[in-house]
Coordinates of C-alpha atoms in Angstrom, one line a residue:
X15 CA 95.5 -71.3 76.6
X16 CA 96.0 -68.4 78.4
X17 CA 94.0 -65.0 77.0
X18 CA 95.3 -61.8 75.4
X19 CA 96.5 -60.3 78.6
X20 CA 96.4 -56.4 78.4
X21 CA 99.2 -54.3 78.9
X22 CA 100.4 -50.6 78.1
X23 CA 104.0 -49.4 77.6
X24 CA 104.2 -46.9 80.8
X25 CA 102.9 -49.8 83.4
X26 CA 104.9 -52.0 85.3
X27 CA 104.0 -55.8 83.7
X28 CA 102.0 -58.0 85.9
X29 CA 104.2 -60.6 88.6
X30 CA 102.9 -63.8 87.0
X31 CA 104.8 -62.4 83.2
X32 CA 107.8 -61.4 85.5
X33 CA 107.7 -65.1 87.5
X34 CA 110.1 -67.6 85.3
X35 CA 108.3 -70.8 86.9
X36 CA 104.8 -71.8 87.9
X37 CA 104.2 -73.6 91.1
X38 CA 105.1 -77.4 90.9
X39 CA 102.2 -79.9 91.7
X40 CA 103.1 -82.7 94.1
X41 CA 103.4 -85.4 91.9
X42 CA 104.7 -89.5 91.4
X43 CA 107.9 -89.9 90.0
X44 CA 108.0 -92.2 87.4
X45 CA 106.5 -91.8 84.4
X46 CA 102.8 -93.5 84.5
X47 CA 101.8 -96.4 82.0
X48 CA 98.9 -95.9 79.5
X49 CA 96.4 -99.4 79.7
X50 CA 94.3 -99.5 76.6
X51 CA 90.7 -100.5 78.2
X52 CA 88.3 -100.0 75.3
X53 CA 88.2 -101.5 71.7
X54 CA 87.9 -98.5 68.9
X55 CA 84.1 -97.5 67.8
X56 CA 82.1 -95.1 66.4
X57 CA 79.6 -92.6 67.3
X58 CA 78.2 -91.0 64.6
X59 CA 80.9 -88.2 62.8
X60 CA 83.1 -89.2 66.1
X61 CA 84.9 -92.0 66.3
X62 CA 86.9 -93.2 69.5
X63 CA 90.3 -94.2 68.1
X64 CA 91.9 -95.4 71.6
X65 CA 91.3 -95.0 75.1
X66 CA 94.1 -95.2 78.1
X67 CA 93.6 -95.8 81.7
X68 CA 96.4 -92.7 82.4
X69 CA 96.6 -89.8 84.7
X70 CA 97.7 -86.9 83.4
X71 CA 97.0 -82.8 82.9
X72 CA 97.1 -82.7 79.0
X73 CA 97.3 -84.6 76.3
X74 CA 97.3 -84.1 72.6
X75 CA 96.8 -86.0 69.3
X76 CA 100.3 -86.3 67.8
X77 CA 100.1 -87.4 63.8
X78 CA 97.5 -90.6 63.5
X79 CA 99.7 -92.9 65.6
X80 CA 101.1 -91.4 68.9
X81 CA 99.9 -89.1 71.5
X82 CA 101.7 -87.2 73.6
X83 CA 100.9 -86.5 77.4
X84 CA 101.8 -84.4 80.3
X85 CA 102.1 -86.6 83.0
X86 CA 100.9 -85.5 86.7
X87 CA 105.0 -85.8 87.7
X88 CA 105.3 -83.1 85.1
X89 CA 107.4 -84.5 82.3
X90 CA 106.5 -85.7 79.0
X91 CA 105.9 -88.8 77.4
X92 CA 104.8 -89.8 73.7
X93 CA 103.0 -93.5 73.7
X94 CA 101.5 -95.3 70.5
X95 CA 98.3 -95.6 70.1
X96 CA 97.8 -99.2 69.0
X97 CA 99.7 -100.6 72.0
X98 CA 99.8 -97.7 73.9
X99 CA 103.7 -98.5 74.4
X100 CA 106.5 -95.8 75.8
X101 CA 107.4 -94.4 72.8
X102 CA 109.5 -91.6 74.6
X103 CA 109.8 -89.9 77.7
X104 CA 111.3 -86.6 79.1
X105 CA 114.3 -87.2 81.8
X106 CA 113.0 -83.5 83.3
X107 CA 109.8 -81.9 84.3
X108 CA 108.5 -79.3 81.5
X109 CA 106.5 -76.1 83.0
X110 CA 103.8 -76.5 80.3
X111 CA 102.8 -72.9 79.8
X112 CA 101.4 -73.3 76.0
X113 CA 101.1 -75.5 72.8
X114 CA 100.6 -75.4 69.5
X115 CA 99.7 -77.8 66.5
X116 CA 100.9 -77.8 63.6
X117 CA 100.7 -78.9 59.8
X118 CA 100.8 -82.8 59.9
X119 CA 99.7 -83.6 63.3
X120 CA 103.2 -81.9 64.5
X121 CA 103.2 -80.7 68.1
X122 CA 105.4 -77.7 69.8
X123 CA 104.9 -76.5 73.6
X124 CA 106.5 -74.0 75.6
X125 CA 107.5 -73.5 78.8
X126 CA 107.4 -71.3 81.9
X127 CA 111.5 -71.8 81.8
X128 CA 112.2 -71.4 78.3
X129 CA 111.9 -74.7 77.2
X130 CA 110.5 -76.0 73.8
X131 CA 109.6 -79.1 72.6
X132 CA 109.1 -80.3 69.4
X133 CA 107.0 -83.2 67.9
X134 CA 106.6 -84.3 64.5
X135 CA 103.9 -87.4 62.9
X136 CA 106.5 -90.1 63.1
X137 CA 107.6 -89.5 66.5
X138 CA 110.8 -87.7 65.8
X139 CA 111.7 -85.1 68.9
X140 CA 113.8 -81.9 69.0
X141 CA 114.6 -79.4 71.6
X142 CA 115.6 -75.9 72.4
X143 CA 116.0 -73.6 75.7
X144 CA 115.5 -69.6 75.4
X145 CA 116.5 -68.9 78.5
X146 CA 113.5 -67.2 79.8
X147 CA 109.7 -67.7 79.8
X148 CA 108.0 -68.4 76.2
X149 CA 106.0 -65.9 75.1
X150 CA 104.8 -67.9 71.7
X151 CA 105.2 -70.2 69.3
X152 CA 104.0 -70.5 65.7
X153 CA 104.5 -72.9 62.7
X154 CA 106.4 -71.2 60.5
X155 CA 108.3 -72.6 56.9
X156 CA 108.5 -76.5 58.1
X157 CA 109.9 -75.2 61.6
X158 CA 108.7 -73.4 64.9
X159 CA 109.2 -69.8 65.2
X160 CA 109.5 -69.6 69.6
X161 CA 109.7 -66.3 71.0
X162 CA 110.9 -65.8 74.7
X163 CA 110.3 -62.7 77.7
X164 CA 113.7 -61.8 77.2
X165 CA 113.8 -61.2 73.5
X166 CA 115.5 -64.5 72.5
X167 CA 113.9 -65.4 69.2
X168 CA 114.9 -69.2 67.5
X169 CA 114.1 -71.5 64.7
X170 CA 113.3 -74.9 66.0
X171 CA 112.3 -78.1 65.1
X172 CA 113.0 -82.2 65.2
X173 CA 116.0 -81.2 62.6
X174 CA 117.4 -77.9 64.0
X175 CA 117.4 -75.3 65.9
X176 CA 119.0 -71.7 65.0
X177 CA 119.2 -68.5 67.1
X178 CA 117.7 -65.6 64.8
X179 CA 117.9 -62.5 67.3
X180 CA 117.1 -60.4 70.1
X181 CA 114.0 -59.1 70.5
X182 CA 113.9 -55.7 72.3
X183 CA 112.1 -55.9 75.5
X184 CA 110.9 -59.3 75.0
X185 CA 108.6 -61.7 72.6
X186 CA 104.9 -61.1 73.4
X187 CA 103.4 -62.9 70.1
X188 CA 104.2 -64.1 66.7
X189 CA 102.1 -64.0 64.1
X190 CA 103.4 -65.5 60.6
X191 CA 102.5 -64.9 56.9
X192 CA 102.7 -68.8 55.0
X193 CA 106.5 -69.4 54.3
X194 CA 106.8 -65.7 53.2
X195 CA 107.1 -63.2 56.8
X196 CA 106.2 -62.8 60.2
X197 CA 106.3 -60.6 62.6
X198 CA 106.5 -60.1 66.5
X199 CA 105.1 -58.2 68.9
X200 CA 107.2 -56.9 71.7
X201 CA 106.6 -56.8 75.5
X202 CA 106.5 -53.1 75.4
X203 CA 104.6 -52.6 72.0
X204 CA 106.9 -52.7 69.3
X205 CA 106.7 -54.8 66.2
X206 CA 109.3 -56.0 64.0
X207 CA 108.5 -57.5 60.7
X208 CA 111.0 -60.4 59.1
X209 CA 110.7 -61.8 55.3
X210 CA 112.6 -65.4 55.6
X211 CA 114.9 -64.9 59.0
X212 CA 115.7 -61.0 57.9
X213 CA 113.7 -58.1 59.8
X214 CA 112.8 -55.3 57.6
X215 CA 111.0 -53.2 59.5
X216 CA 110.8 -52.4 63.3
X217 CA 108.0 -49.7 64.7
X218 CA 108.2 -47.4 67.7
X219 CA 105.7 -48.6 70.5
X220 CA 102.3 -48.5 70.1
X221 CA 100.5 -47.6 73.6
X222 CA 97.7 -50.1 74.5
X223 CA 99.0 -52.7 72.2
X224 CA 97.0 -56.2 72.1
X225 CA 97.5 -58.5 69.4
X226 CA 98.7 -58.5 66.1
X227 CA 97.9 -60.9 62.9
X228 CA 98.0 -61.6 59.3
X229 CA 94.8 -61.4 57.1
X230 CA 94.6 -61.4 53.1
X231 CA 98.2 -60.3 53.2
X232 CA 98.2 -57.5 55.5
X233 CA 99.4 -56.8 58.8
X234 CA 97.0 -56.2 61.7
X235 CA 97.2 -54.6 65.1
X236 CA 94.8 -54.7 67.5
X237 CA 95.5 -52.2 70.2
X238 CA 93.3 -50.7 73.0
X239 CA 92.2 -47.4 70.4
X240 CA 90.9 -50.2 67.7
X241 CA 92.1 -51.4 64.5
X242 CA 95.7 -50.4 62.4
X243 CA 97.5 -51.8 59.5
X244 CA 101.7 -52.0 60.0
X245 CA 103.4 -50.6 56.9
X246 CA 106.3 -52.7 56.9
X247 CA 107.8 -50.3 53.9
X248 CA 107.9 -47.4 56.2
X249 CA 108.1 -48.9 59.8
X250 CA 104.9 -47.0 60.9
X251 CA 101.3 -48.5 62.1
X252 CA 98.4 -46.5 60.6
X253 CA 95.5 -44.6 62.3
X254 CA 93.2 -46.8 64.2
X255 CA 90.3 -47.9 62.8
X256 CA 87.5 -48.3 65.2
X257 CA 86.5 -51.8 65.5
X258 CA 82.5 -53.2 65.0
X259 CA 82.7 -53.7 69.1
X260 CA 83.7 -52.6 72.2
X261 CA 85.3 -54.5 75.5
X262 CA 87.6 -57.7 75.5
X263 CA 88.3 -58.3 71.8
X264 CA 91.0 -60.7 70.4
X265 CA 92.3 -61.8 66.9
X266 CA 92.1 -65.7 66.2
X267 CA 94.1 -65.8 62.6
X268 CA 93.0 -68.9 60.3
X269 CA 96.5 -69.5 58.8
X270 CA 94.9 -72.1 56.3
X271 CA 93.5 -69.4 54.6
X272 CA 95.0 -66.8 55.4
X273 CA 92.4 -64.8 56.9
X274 CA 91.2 -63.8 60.7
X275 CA 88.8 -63.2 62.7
X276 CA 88.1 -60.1 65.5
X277 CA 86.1 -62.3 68.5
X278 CA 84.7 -60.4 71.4
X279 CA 84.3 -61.8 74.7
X280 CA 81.0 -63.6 74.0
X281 CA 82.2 -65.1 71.0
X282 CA 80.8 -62.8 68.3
X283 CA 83.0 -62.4 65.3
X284 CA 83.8 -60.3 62.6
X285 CA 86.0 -60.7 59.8
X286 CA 89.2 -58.7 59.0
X287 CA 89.4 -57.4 55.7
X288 CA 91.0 -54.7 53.4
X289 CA 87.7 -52.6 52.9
X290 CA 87.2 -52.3 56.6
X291 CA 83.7 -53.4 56.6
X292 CA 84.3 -56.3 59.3
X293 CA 81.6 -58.2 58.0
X294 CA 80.1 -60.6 60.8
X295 CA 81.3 -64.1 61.3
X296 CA 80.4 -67.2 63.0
X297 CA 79.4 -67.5 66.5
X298 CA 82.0 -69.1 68.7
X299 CA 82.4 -70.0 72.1
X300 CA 82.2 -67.4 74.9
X301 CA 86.2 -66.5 75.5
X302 CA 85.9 -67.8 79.1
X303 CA 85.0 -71.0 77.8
X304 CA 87.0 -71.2 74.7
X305 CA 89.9 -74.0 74.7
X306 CA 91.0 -74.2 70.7
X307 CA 89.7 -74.1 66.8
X308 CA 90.8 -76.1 64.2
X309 CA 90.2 -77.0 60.6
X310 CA 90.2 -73.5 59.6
X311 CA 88.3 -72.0 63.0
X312 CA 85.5 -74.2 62.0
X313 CA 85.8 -76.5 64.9
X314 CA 86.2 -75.3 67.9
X315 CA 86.2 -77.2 71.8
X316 CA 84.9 -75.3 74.7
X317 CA 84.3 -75.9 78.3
X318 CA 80.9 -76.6 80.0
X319 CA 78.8 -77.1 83.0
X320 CA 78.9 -80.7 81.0
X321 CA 82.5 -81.9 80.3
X322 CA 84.2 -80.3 76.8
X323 CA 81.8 -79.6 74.0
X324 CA 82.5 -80.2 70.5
X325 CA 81.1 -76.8 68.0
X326 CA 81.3 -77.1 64.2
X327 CA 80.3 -73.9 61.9
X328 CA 78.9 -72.6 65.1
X329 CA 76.7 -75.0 66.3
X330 CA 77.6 -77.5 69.3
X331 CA 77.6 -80.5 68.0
X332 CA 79.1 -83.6 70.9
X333 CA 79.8 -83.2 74.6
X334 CA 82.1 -85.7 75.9
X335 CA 80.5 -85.7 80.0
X336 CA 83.0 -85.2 83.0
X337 CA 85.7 -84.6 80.4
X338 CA 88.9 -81.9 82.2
X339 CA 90.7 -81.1 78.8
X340 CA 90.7 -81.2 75.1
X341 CA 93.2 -80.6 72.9
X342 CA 92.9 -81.4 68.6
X343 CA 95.5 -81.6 66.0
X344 CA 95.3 -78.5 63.6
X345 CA 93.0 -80.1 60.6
X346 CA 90.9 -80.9 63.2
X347 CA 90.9 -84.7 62.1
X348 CA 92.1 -85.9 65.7
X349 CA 91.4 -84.7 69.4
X350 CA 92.9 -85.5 72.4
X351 CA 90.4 -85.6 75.3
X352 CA 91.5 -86.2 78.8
X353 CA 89.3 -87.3 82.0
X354 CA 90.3 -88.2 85.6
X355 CA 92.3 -91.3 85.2
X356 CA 91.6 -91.7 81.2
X357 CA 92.3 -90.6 78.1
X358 CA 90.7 -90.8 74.3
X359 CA 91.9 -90.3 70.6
X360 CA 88.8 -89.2 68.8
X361 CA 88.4 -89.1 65.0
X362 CA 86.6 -86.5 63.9
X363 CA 84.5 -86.1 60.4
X364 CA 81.9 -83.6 60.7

């Protein structure tokens, strides 16, 4: 996934968030067929589940029996894992631009044209178009909250899919409360705060805006001058409280528990809470490394000299050699790992 890209209200935005497509890769056009080519076994706390002879750019765990992939033409497809059968396919290529898992082994990506997708365990699909670039997605009350460049915010899932509102100036992130609120942070620094579908709140912009997320409850923003809480009551962000760290920071929110942590670019943390002490957390992987955590930020996959490596609690823990991509499912039970011309379904108990 892409970084927290910095940007301040009085600059022009950068040309790739103004570009509504990436460039297309030259690619087949049918949709390739997975060959299973190795019998599940185990490997200690990881257990190979199933293993394809497919080409593709991503892939990702999708409940316990599919998996869905991003085929080299560009399209999706969601095959079974015991026969790995065609389960589904997309007639159209999808500009992957990011994904998200959710609660259940669900699955929701975004694309570069505005395009969602929607997975859920049993293989169920749903669909929406925004119209413009995807800025971000989150889980949010047994649905997807999508957010788009220009300010188009839905509801979406295999069931549904409802238009809530217009964003000013666009849909930069989401972050969400359980099934209570969430809010979003706009292209040029504004936040609105929603309970349900309902905004309550909307700030002025906040120069140097970052990132924004939920912790204990409360509101954060992380902006270029450190640290605020967002009153929702009164529409206002507070004084910025000057974070444990200096340089590239980000927020990485643990919506299990509803908590999160400030990272810095080597992969220090710190925790977010209401005293303000930032108390230090785990070690993670350097940003420029990092791929995804899961299982409440305990697990986390990485990049390497290696292939993808495997951390738990902060320690690394499996490599899987000559490995391109990883992707888990949010408990952190399944992960999708993806080599030239293969892929595997990993079970994970560590």
């Amino acid at each position: 996934f892409p970084y927290t890209t910095l940007f301040r209200s009085n600059r022009p935005l950068p040309a790739w968030m103004t570009s509504p497509t990436q460039p297309a890769s030259p690619t087949p056009d049918e949709t390739p067929e997975a060959v299973p080519v190795a019998a599940p076994h185990a490997a200690g706390a990881i257990a190979l589940v199933a293993r394809f002879e497919i080409v593709c750019q991503s892939a990702w765990p999708v409940g316990d029996r599919l998996m869905a992939v991003w085929g080299t033409n560009g399209r999706l497809a969601l095959y079974t894992l015991h026969d790995a059968a065609l389960a589904w396919s997309d007639a159209d290529e999808f500009p992957l631009r990011l994904a998200r898992a959710g609660a259940g082994g669900a699955l929701a990506l975004g694309g570069w044209d505005g395009s969602v997708r929607c997975f859920a365990a049993d293989g169920q699909t749903g669909s929406a178009h925004l119209g413009a670039t995807v800025g971000d997605i989150r889980a949010f009350d047994s649905q997807w909250l999508a957010g788009a460049w220009n300010g188009r915010l839905v509801s979406t899932g295999v069931s549904r899919s409802s238009h809530l509102m217009e964003i000013d100036t666009g849909a930069y992130r989401i972050a969400t409360l359980g099934h209570a609120a969430f809010a979003v942070l706009s292209m040029q620094s504004s936040i609105s705060v929603f309970r349900g579908e309902t905004r309550i709140a909307q700030t002025t912009p906040v120069p140097g805006a970052i990132d924004l997320a939920f912790a204990e409850g409360v509101l954060y923003l992380l902006s270029e001058r450190g640290i605020s809480i967002v009153d929702a009551d009164h529409s206002a962000v507070s004084r910025p409280d000057r974070p444990p760290a200096s340089g590239d920071l980000r927020l990485l929110p643990n919506p299990s528990s509803q908590s999160c942590l400030l990272v810095d670019a080597n992969g220090q943390s710190w925790i977010i809470d209401k005293a303000g002490t930032y108390p230090r957390g785990p070690k993670l992987p350097p940003a420029s490394h990092f791929l995804q955590a899961a299982d409440g930020l305990r697990t986390c996959f990485a990049t390497s000299v290696a292939g993808i490596d495997c951390w738990r609690d902060g320690i690394r823990v499996h490599t899987w050699h000559e490995a391109v991509a990883a992707a888990p499912s949010a408990d952190g039970r399944r992960v999708a790992v993806v080599f030239a011309g293969a892929v595997e379904i990993h079970e994970v108990n560590l």
